[in-house]
């Protein structure tokens, strides 16, 4: 097991290439099950979760061939042959390591008309039930039985339905959209999630021959078709990785340009960064943080897209811990997403939490210390705090980072950070 060691205090300089989006790549990989044949996916990020997804789909009979890898090894292209579906099970061993494995439920229900998928279980950031996924499938005529920790789905009568989500759910929308693509009749999903990754999946489904109206809106209409064809597709860039690098540049008072950044999907993030005094400029697919900005405390409230993303909350909190003045951070999506607070306190931050509200009083300087990562985005916030802190910060349990950031240490080192990964 490794740890990350950072000597903080250096402004970052240079350009960084943003990788493909984890939260688009995972549902798109699962969607390849819908159409038997050879698919090609480009701009796939080199992440632990992508490897877990490959294992999951190989278990189901998919065959993978690496087609290309980019210079830094952060992105690659895969050909995936799903002609030969073997079985319809997603085992607990894999689902417990990656909740997103539940995204094979929709495609299996549609293609095999049956599925046996392990329930994902609890998560560090919240209970994260999948009741809305199952309720939606039942409305589409699927018989759901929960047994021994597994969802058993019998979908011989899969048909279109009208579904309203009481809570907007990203993977719930994705699972039902995939099931509906091959269902008999039309499905309408109301209060659908509008996250750009949902739109990216919808466009991949359309590339395979699906009929979908209202993409990128909160009302999706899917006209089921008898079959889909394999397709080639380039995964969108990762807006959360982009936001994380913007924070790294701002917290170190550096000058950094993001290449291949999904600028149209960064509006809420760029808005709050500008409000916080970060000097920014952007073109179609590039964003630059200019040196010389003074961080000022601003309030944020996480919200489904197009609001401020919960996946940027921890990183923004790290920035606010060294800003002038105070900021109020309200987490509205997950009930336990302040695990990073106690670790930031170890670095000298001044933060008080009451329920889902954190009050951050900016301090002049953080001090390096050993800290522990608890989940993916919390670990990113500790890396950011370590880059700004005086002295040495050691971050343990960095496997959390590998799940969602492709070569983060190498990318930061290339921007001049004194950061390395060593055996713990
Ligand atoms: C997706 O998770 C992302 N994961 C998460 O990113 C992200 O934080 C989240 O959306 C919100 O944006 C992937 O796309 C793989 P939800 P998901 O269903 O789909 C409740 C990261 O850091 N809910 O939109 O699991 C749920 O408990 C990860 O990359 C139900 O009550 O999130 C939560 O409070 C972390 N019942 C809210 O809805 C359900 O059936 C939103 O969750 C489903 C969800």
Short mmCIF file of C-alpha atoms and ligand atoms in Angstrom, two decimals:
data_model
loop_
_atom_site.label_atom_id
_atom_site.label_comp_id
_atom_site.label_asym_id
_atom_site.label_seq_id
_atom_site.Cartn_x
_atom_site.Cartn_y
_atom_site.Cartn_z
CA UNK A 1 0.00 0.00 0.00
CA UNK A 2 1.37 3.42 -0.96
CA UNK A 3 1.24 6.87 0.57
CA UNK A 4 1.68 10.29 -1.00
CA UNK A 5 4.29 12.71 0.38
CA UNK A 6 4.04 16.43 -0.44
CA UNK A 7 6.41 19.33 0.35
CA UNK A 8 3.97 22.20 0.04
CA UNK A 9 4.19 25.90 -0.69
CA UNK A 10 5.21 25.93 -4.40
CA UNK A 11 3.03 27.66 -7.04
CA UNK A 12 2.07 25.27 -9.87
CA UNK A 13 3.05 26.27 -13.41
CA UNK A 14 2.31 24.88 -16.87
CA UNK A 15 -0.27 22.90 -18.84
CA UNK A 16 -2.17 19.71 -17.90
CA UNK A 17 -4.22 17.39 -20.12
CA UNK A 18 -7.63 16.51 -18.69
CA UNK A 19 -8.54 12.81 -18.97
CA UNK A 20 -11.76 11.10 -20.00
CA UNK A 21 -14.62 11.25 -17.48
CA UNK A 22 -14.91 8.31 -15.02
CA UNK A 23 -18.64 8.91 -14.51
CA UNK A 24 -19.30 8.83 -18.25
CA UNK A 25 -16.93 5.93 -19.05
CA UNK A 26 -18.50 3.55 -16.49
CA UNK A 27 -22.13 3.71 -17.79
CA UNK A 28 -20.92 3.73 -21.42
CA UNK A 29 -18.83 0.60 -20.84
CA UNK A 30 -21.87 -1.10 -19.26
CA UNK A 31 -24.03 0.02 -22.22
CA UNK A 32 -21.85 -1.96 -24.65
CA UNK A 33 -23.69 -5.05 -23.33
CA UNK A 34 -26.85 -3.76 -25.05
CA UNK A 35 -25.56 -4.37 -28.61
CA UNK A 36 -23.81 -7.65 -29.51
CA UNK A 37 -20.66 -7.01 -31.52
CA UNK A 38 -17.43 -5.01 -31.51
CA UNK A 39 -17.50 -1.50 -30.01
CA UNK A 40 -14.62 1.00 -29.88
CA UNK A 41 -14.27 3.53 -27.05
CA UNK A 42 -11.72 6.37 -27.10
CA UNK A 43 -10.51 8.74 -24.34
CA UNK A 44 -10.98 6.10 -21.62
CA UNK A 45 -9.22 7.23 -18.41
CA UNK A 46 -6.58 4.94 -16.84
CA UNK A 47 -8.39 4.33 -13.55
CA UNK A 48 -8.82 1.48 -11.06
CA UNK A 49 -12.61 1.70 -11.51
CA UNK A 50 -12.27 1.21 -15.28
CA UNK A 51 -10.24 -1.95 -14.66
CA UNK A 52 -12.90 -3.21 -12.22
CA UNK A 53 -15.54 -2.54 -14.88
CA UNK A 54 -13.49 -4.50 -17.43
CA UNK A 55 -13.35 -7.44 -15.01
CA UNK A 56 -17.12 -7.22 -14.46
CA UNK A 57 -17.89 -7.21 -18.21
CA UNK A 58 -15.31 -9.95 -18.95
CA UNK A 59 -17.14 -12.08 -16.37
CA UNK A 60 -20.23 -11.58 -18.52
CA UNK A 61 -18.43 -12.71 -21.67
CA UNK A 62 -17.11 -9.42 -23.09
CA UNK A 63 -13.68 -9.52 -24.73
CA UNK A 64 -11.38 -6.50 -24.50
CA UNK A 65 -8.50 -5.46 -26.74
CA UNK A 66 -6.36 -2.42 -25.97
CA UNK A 67 -6.21 -0.41 -29.19
CA UNK A 68 -4.16 2.62 -28.16
CA UNK A 69 -2.71 4.50 -25.14
CA UNK A 70 -1.71 8.19 -25.14
CA UNK A 71 1.79 9.46 -24.36
CA UNK A 72 1.27 9.90 -20.60
CA UNK A 73 -0.65 6.64 -20.31
CA UNK A 74 -3.54 8.58 -18.80
CA UNK A 75 -6.03 7.79 -21.59
CA UNK A 76 -6.56 4.86 -23.87
CA UNK A 77 -8.80 3.26 -26.48
CA UNK A 78 -10.39 -0.14 -26.15
CA UNK A 79 -12.26 -2.43 -28.50
CA UNK A 80 -14.95 -4.38 -26.66
CA UNK A 81 -16.62 -7.42 -28.23
CA UNK A 82 -19.96 -8.22 -26.53
CA UNK A 83 -21.21 -10.75 -29.12
CA UNK A 84 -21.10 -13.61 -26.67
CA UNK A 85 -23.02 -12.82 -23.47
CA UNK A 86 -22.33 -15.46 -20.81
CA UNK A 87 -24.58 -15.26 -17.77
CA UNK A 88 -26.31 -12.28 -16.23
CA UNK A 89 -24.67 -11.90 -12.83
CA UNK A 90 -22.67 -9.07 -11.18
CA UNK A 91 -21.03 -10.69 -8.14
CA UNK A 92 -20.71 -9.13 -4.68
CA UNK A 93 -16.89 -9.41 -4.90
CA UNK A 94 -16.85 -6.79 -7.68
CA UNK A 95 -19.86 -4.68 -6.70
CA UNK A 96 -18.52 -4.16 -3.17
CA UNK A 97 -15.35 -2.56 -4.65
CA UNK A 98 -17.25 -0.28 -7.05
CA UNK A 99 -20.91 0.70 -6.49
CA UNK A 100 -21.17 1.81 -10.12
CA UNK A 101 -21.16 -1.90 -11.00
CA UNK A 102 -24.91 -1.64 -10.45
CA UNK A 103 -24.96 -0.01 -13.91
CA UNK A 104 -25.03 -3.44 -15.57
CA UNK A 105 -28.56 -3.98 -14.20
CA UNK A 106 -30.28 -1.93 -16.94
CA UNK A 107 -28.32 -3.44 -19.88
CA UNK A 108 -28.73 -7.05 -18.59
CA UNK A 109 -32.45 -6.56 -18.04
CA UNK A 110 -32.73 -5.23 -21.60
CA UNK A 111 -30.43 -7.70 -23.39
CA UNK A 112 -30.84 -10.94 -21.36
CA UNK A 113 -34.30 -10.12 -19.99
CA UNK A 114 -32.93 -11.19 -16.60
CA UNK A 115 -30.22 -10.13 -14.15
CA UNK A 116 -28.72 -11.05 -10.78
CA UNK A 117 -26.82 -8.07 -9.43
CA UNK A 118 -25.40 -7.68 -5.94
CA UNK A 119 -26.84 -4.81 -3.91
CA UNK A 120 -24.07 -2.22 -3.55
CA UNK A 121 -24.27 -1.89 0.27
CA UNK A 122 -23.23 1.18 2.27
CA UNK A 123 -20.64 3.83 1.29
CA UNK A 124 -18.42 6.25 3.25
CA UNK A 125 -20.36 9.27 1.96
CA UNK A 126 -23.89 8.01 2.62
CA UNK A 127 -26.45 5.17 2.57
CA UNK A 128 -26.89 5.51 -1.20
CA UNK A 129 -29.85 3.14 -1.70
CA UNK A 130 -30.92 2.05 -5.24
CA UNK A 131 -34.66 1.92 -4.43
CA UNK A 132 -35.47 4.40 -7.23
CA UNK A 133 -33.66 2.21 -9.79
CA UNK A 134 -35.73 -0.81 -8.72
CA UNK A 135 -39.02 1.11 -8.49
CA UNK A 136 -38.47 2.38 -12.04
CA UNK A 137 -37.76 -1.12 -13.36
CA UNK A 138 -40.88 -2.46 -11.65
CA UNK A 139 -42.91 0.25 -13.40
CA UNK A 140 -41.45 -1.14 -16.64
CA UNK A 141 -42.89 -4.58 -15.83
CA UNK A 142 -39.74 -6.10 -14.33
CA UNK A 143 -40.27 -8.54 -11.44
CA UNK A 144 -37.75 -7.67 -8.72
CA UNK A 145 -36.86 -10.05 -5.93
CA UNK A 146 -34.25 -9.27 -3.26
CA UNK A 147 -32.51 -12.40 -2.03
CA UNK A 148 -29.22 -13.02 -0.17
CA UNK A 149 -28.00 -9.51 -0.91
CA UNK A 150 -28.80 -9.75 -4.60
CA UNK A 151 -31.33 -8.08 -6.86
CA UNK A 152 -32.95 -10.79 -8.99
CA UNK A 153 -34.72 -9.29 -11.98
CA UNK A 154 -37.10 -11.12 -14.33
CA UNK A 155 -37.77 -8.87 -17.32
CA UNK A 156 -39.61 -11.10 -19.74
CA UNK A 157 -42.33 -8.40 -19.94
CA UNK A 158 -40.06 -5.34 -20.21
CA UNK A 159 -42.23 -2.48 -21.48
CA UNK A 160 -42.21 1.30 -21.65
CA UNK A 161 -43.57 3.31 -18.70
CA UNK A 162 -43.89 6.82 -17.31
CA UNK A 163 -41.51 7.29 -14.39
CA UNK A 164 -41.12 10.28 -12.04
CA UNK A 165 -38.03 10.40 -9.81
CA UNK A 166 -38.80 11.91 -6.40
CA UNK A 167 -35.06 12.58 -6.12
CA UNK A 168 -32.91 13.22 -9.18
CA UNK A 169 -30.53 10.24 -9.44
CA UNK A 170 -27.61 9.98 -11.89
CA UNK A 171 -27.08 6.21 -12.10
CA UNK A 172 -30.84 5.66 -11.64
CA UNK A 173 -31.52 7.71 -14.78
CA UNK A 174 -28.73 5.88 -16.61
CA UNK A 175 -29.97 2.38 -15.64
CA UNK A 176 -33.56 3.08 -16.70
CA UNK A 177 -32.51 4.80 -19.92
CA UNK A 178 -30.47 1.70 -20.88
CA UNK A 179 -33.34 -0.68 -19.99
CA UNK A 180 -35.83 1.48 -21.91
CA UNK A 181 -33.67 1.52 -25.07
CA UNK A 182 -34.73 -2.10 -25.88
CA UNK A 183 -38.11 -2.15 -24.10
CA UNK A 184 -41.45 -2.60 -25.88
CA UNK A 185 -42.98 0.89 -26.29
CA UNK A 186 -42.04 4.32 -24.96
CA UNK A 187 -40.59 5.31 -21.58
CA UNK A 188 -40.75 8.85 -20.18
CA UNK A 189 -38.45 9.70 -17.28
CA UNK A 190 -39.45 12.88 -15.40
CA UNK A 191 -37.05 14.70 -13.06
CA UNK A 192 -34.28 12.83 -14.84
CA UNK A 193 -30.71 13.72 -13.86
CA UNK A 194 -29.18 16.30 -16.24
CA UNK A 195 -25.54 15.64 -15.39
CA UNK A 196 -23.36 15.89 -18.56
CA UNK A 197 -22.29 12.28 -18.06
CA UNK A 198 -25.95 11.20 -18.46
CA UNK A 199 -26.00 13.14 -21.74
CA UNK A 200 -22.78 11.46 -22.86
CA UNK A 201 -24.33 8.02 -22.24
CA UNK A 202 -27.50 9.05 -24.11
CA UNK A 203 -25.40 10.09 -27.11
CA UNK A 204 -23.59 6.75 -27.08
CA UNK A 205 -26.97 4.96 -27.00
CA UNK A 206 -28.12 7.05 -29.98
CA UNK A 207 -24.88 6.14 -31.79
CA UNK A 208 -25.94 2.48 -31.31
CA UNK A 209 -29.37 3.22 -32.79
CA UNK A 210 -31.45 4.16 -29.74
CA UNK A 211 -34.27 6.71 -30.09
CA UNK A 212 -34.07 9.29 -27.29
CA UNK A 213 -35.63 12.76 -27.04
CA UNK A 214 -34.87 15.45 -24.46
CA UNK A 215 -31.18 14.65 -23.98
CA UNK A 216 -29.61 17.04 -21.41
CA UNK A 217 -33.07 17.95 -20.09
CA UNK A 218 -34.97 16.64 -17.04
CA UNK A 219 -37.57 14.89 -19.20
CA UNK A 220 -36.20 11.99 -21.25
CA UNK A 221 -38.38 10.13 -23.76
CA UNK A 222 -37.01 6.79 -24.95
CA UNK A 223 -38.75 4.92 -27.77
CA UNK A 224 -37.72 1.27 -27.41
CA UNK A 225 -36.24 -0.41 -30.51
CA UNK A 226 -35.95 -4.17 -31.30
CA UNK A 227 -32.12 -4.11 -31.43
CA UNK A 228 -29.04 -1.92 -31.21
CA UNK A 229 -25.79 -2.04 -33.18
CA UNK A 230 -22.20 -1.74 -31.85
CA UNK A 231 -20.71 1.76 -32.12
CA UNK A 232 -17.50 3.81 -31.78
CA UNK A 233 -17.49 6.73 -29.34
CA UNK A 234 -15.14 9.25 -27.67
CA UNK A 235 -15.80 9.68 -23.93
CA UNK A 236 -16.23 13.31 -22.78
CA UNK A 237 -13.54 14.94 -20.61
CA UNK A 238 -13.78 14.84 -16.82
CA UNK A 239 -15.27 18.05 -15.36
CA UNK A 240 -14.46 16.98 -11.79
CA UNK A 241 -10.81 16.29 -12.59
CA UNK A 242 -10.77 19.68 -14.34
CA UNK A 243 -12.27 21.36 -11.25
CA UNK A 244 -9.68 19.64 -9.06
CA UNK A 245 -6.79 21.02 -11.14
CA UNK A 246 -8.34 24.50 -11.11
CA UNK A 247 -8.35 24.26 -7.30
CA UNK A 248 -4.71 23.03 -7.27
CA UNK A 249 -3.62 26.06 -9.29
CA UNK A 250 -5.68 28.51 -7.20
CA UNK A 251 -4.67 27.14 -3.77
CA UNK A 252 -0.93 27.36 -4.72
CA UNK A 253 -1.35 30.83 -6.35
CA UNK A 254 0.01 29.26 -9.56
CA UNK A 255 -0.55 29.73 -13.30
CA UNK A 256 -1.95 26.60 -14.98
CA UNK A 257 -3.78 25.89 -18.26
CA UNK A 258 -6.13 22.89 -18.57
CA UNK A 259 -6.15 21.27 -22.01
CA UNK A 260 -9.22 19.42 -23.40
CA UNK A 261 -11.30 20.84 -20.54
CA UNK A 262 -15.13 20.38 -20.81
CA UNK A 263 -15.65 24.17 -20.48
CA UNK A 264 -19.43 24.21 -21.26
CA UNK A 265 -19.95 21.84 -18.27
CA UNK A 266 -17.90 23.92 -15.81
CA UNK A 267 -20.23 26.94 -15.49
CA UNK A 268 -21.18 26.51 -11.82
CA UNK A 269 -17.58 25.70 -10.85
CA UNK A 270 -16.04 28.61 -12.79
CA UNK A 271 -18.70 30.94 -11.37
CA UNK A 272 -17.82 30.11 -7.77
CA UNK A 273 -14.07 30.24 -8.45
CA UNK A 274 -14.41 33.72 -9.95
CA UNK A 275 -16.56 34.81 -6.99
CA UNK A 276 -13.77 33.53 -4.71
CA UNK A 277 -11.25 35.83 -6.41
CA UNK A 278 -9.60 33.30 -8.75
CA UNK A 279 -8.47 34.99 -11.98
CA UNK A 280 -9.62 32.80 -14.89
CA UNK A 281 -9.82 32.87 -18.67
CA UNK A 282 -11.42 30.22 -20.89
CA UNK A 283 -11.86 29.25 -24.51
CA UNK A 284 -13.88 26.35 -26.00
CA UNK A 285 -11.76 23.59 -24.46
CA UNK A 286 -9.09 25.37 -22.39
CA UNK A 287 -9.18 27.11 -19.02
CA UNK A 288 -6.33 29.08 -17.47
CA UNK A 289 -5.92 30.04 -13.84
CA UNK A 290 -3.83 33.21 -13.77
CA UNK A 291 -1.50 33.92 -10.87
CA UNK A 292 -2.16 36.85 -8.57
CA UNK A 293 -5.73 36.05 -7.46
CA UNK A 294 -6.52 36.47 -3.72
CA UNK A 295 -8.80 33.75 -2.38
CA UNK A 296 -11.84 35.12 -0.55
CA UNK A 297 -14.43 33.14 1.39
CA UNK A 298 -17.65 32.44 -0.55
CA UNK A 299 -20.62 30.22 0.26
CA UNK A 300 -21.54 27.16 -1.78
CA UNK A 301 -24.50 24.78 -1.72
CA UNK A 302 -24.18 21.50 -3.60
CA UNK A 303 -27.00 20.71 -6.01
CA UNK A 304 -27.76 18.37 -8.92
CA UNK A 305 -26.49 19.63 -12.32
CA UNK A 306 -26.38 22.46 -13.40
CA UNK A 307 -25.84 23.41 -9.74
CA UNK A 308 -22.49 23.20 -7.89
CA UNK A 309 -21.40 19.53 -7.95
CA UNK A 310 -21.11 17.58 -4.70
CA UNK A 311 -18.01 15.93 -6.23
CA UNK A 312 -16.22 19.31 -5.97
CA UNK A 313 -17.35 20.14 -2.43
CA UNK A 314 -14.29 18.74 -0.60
CA UNK A 315 -11.82 20.32 -3.02
CA UNK A 316 -13.56 23.70 -2.69
CA UNK A 317 -13.46 23.38 1.11
CA UNK A 318 -9.68 22.91 1.00
CA UNK A 319 -9.44 26.18 -0.99
CA UNK A 320 -11.70 28.02 1.45
CA UNK A 321 -9.55 26.85 4.39
CA UNK A 322 -6.82 29.29 3.22
CA UNK A 323 -9.10 32.05 1.91
CA UNK A 324 -9.61 35.48 3.47
CA UNK A 325 -12.77 35.50 5.60
CA UNK A 326 -15.34 32.75 6.11
CA UNK A 327 -17.46 30.52 3.89
CA UNK A 328 -20.54 28.41 4.55
CA UNK A 329 -20.59 25.07 2.71
CA UNK A 330 -23.92 23.21 2.56
CA UNK A 331 -23.93 19.60 1.34
CA UNK A 332 -27.42 18.67 0.08
CA UNK A 333 -26.80 15.44 -1.87
CA UNK A 334 -25.05 13.00 0.51
CA UNK A 335 -25.65 12.81 4.25
CA UNK A 336 -22.07 11.95 5.26
CA UNK A 337 -19.78 13.88 2.92
CA UNK A 338 -17.68 15.83 5.43
CA UNK A 339 -15.26 13.03 6.30
CA UNK A 340 -12.36 15.22 5.06
CA UNK A 341 -13.06 17.89 7.72
CA UNK A 342 -11.31 16.14 10.60
CA UNK A 343 -8.25 15.53 8.40
CA UNK A 344 -8.16 19.19 7.26
CA UNK A 345 -8.30 20.17 10.94
CA UNK A 346 -5.13 18.10 11.42
CA UNK A 347 -3.47 20.42 8.85
CA UNK A 348 -4.51 23.44 10.89
CA UNK A 349 -7.76 24.40 9.15
CA UNK A 350 -10.56 26.07 11.16
CA UNK A 351 -13.86 24.34 10.31
CA UNK A 352 -17.01 23.67 12.35
CA UNK A 353 -19.74 21.29 11.18
CA UNK A 354 -23.41 21.25 12.18
CA UNK A 355 -25.47 18.64 10.31
CA UNK A 356 -24.97 19.23 6.59
CA UNK A 357 -23.45 22.71 7.05
CA UNK A 358 -19.73 23.45 7.47
CA UNK A 359 -18.43 26.91 8.40
CA UNK A 360 -14.85 27.42 7.20
CA UNK A 361 -12.82 30.33 8.65
CA UNK A 362 -9.84 30.84 6.38
CA UNK A 363 -6.39 30.68 8.02
CA UNK A 364 -3.13 32.29 6.81
CA UNK A 365 -1.18 29.04 6.44
CA UNK A 366 -1.81 25.29 6.78
CA UNK A 367 0.88 23.12 8.40
CA UNK A 368 1.92 19.74 6.92
CA UNK A 369 0.99 16.56 8.92
CA UNK A 370 0.14 12.87 8.33
CA UNK A 371 -3.52 12.47 7.25
CA UNK A 372 -5.85 9.68 6.12
CA UNK A 373 -7.95 9.54 2.94
CA UNK A 374 -11.55 8.30 3.45
CA UNK A 375 -13.13 8.51 -0.01
CA UNK A 376 -12.27 9.59 -3.54
CA UNK A 377 -12.96 13.35 -3.41
CA UNK A 378 -11.90 13.69 0.24
CA UNK A 379 -8.48 12.36 -0.77
CA UNK A 380 -8.25 14.96 -3.53
CA UNK A 381 -8.96 17.73 -0.99
CA UNK A 382 -6.09 16.47 1.20
CA UNK A 383 -3.70 16.57 -1.76
CA UNK A 384 -4.76 20.19 -2.45
CA UNK A 385 -4.30 21.16 1.22
CA UNK A 386 -0.89 19.45 1.23
CA UNK A 387 0.18 21.48 -1.85
CA UNK A 388 -0.64 24.70 0.04
CA UNK A 389 0.68 23.68 3.47
CA UNK A 390 4.08 24.58 4.88
CA UNK A 391 6.26 21.53 5.47
CA UNK A 392 5.53 17.87 4.76
CA UNK A 393 2.09 16.26 4.38
CA UNK A 394 1.75 12.47 4.20
CA UNK A 395 -1.53 11.03 2.87
CA UNK A 396 -2.39 7.41 3.68
CA UNK A 397 -4.91 5.09 1.94
CA UNK A 398 -4.32 6.68 -1.47
CA UNK A 399 -6.05 3.77 -3.22
CA UNK A 400 -9.14 5.96 -2.98
CA UNK A 401 -7.49 8.42 -5.38
CA UNK A 402 -6.60 5.77 -7.96
CA UNK A 403 -10.26 5.02 -8.40
CA UNK A 404 -10.99 8.40 -9.92
CA UNK A 405 -7.79 10.26 -10.89
CA UNK A 406 -5.52 9.09 -13.73
CA UNK A 407 -1.86 9.58 -12.73
CA UNK A 408 -2.61 12.53 -10.43
CA UNK A 409 0.85 12.51 -8.78
CA UNK A 410 2.67 12.49 -12.15
CA UNK A 411 0.45 15.26 -13.53
CA UNK A 412 1.03 17.47 -10.44
CA UNK A 413 4.78 16.77 -10.45
CA UNK A 414 4.87 17.86 -14.12
CA UNK A 415 3.36 21.19 -12.95
CA UNK A 416 6.24 21.60 -10.50
CA UNK A 417 4.72 20.16 -7.33
CA UNK A 418 7.10 18.46 -4.86
CA UNK A 419 4.98 15.34 -4.63
CA UNK A 420 5.81 11.65 -4.73
CA UNK A 421 4.20 8.29 -4.12
CA UNK A 422 6.11 5.87 -1.89
CA UNK A 423 5.36 2.57 -0.18
CA UNK A 424 3.57 3.30 3.12
C1 LIG B 1 -23.36 9.56 -9.15
O1 LIG B 1 -23.63 8.68 -8.05
C2 LIG B 1 -21.84 9.68 -9.24
N1 LIG B 1 -21.28 8.37 -9.48
C3 LIG B 1 -21.29 10.25 -7.93
O2 LIG B 1 -19.88 10.47 -8.08
C4 LIG B 1 -21.92 11.61 -7.67
O3 LIG B 1 -21.52 12.09 -6.42
C5 LIG B 1 -23.46 11.48 -7.68
O4 LIG B 1 -23.91 10.87 -8.90
C6 LIG B 1 -24.16 12.83 -7.56
O5 LIG B 1 -23.76 13.69 -8.55
C7 LIG B 1 -21.30 7.87 -10.76
O6 LIG B 1 -21.79 8.47 -11.69
C8 LIG B 1 -20.67 6.53 -10.97
P1 LIG B 1 -27.35 9.67 -7.17
P2 LIG B 1 -25.10 8.08 -7.84
O7 LIG B 1 -28.14 8.43 -7.42
O8 LIG B 1 -25.77 7.90 -9.13
C9 LIG B 1 -30.28 9.33 -3.42
C10 LIG B 1 -17.59 10.41 -7.50
O9 LIG B 1 -16.98 11.02 -6.59
N2 LIG B 1 -30.83 8.12 -4.07
O10 LIG B 1 -27.50 10.79 -8.13
O11 LIG B 1 -24.97 6.91 -6.93
C11 LIG B 1 -28.82 9.14 -2.99
O12 LIG B 1 -28.72 8.51 -1.75
C12 LIG B 1 -18.97 9.76 -7.20
O13 LIG B 1 -17.16 10.29 -8.66
C13 LIG B 1 -31.86 7.42 -3.45
O14 LIG B 1 -32.34 7.80 -2.37
O15 LIG B 1 -25.80 9.28 -7.04
C14 LIG B 1 -28.32 10.58 -2.97
O16 LIG B 1 -28.65 11.18 -1.77
C15 LIG B 1 -19.32 9.80 -5.76
N3 LIG B 1 -32.35 6.32 -4.08
C16 LIG B 1 -29.10 11.22 -4.12
O17 LIG B 1 -30.23 10.38 -4.37
C17 LIG B 1 -31.87 5.86 -5.28
O18 LIG B 1 -32.34 4.84 -5.80
C18 LIG B 1 -28.30 11.37 -5.42
O19 LIG B 1 -27.65 10.17 -5.68
C19 LIG B 1 -30.80 6.57 -5.88
C20 LIG B 1 -30.31 7.70 -5.26
#
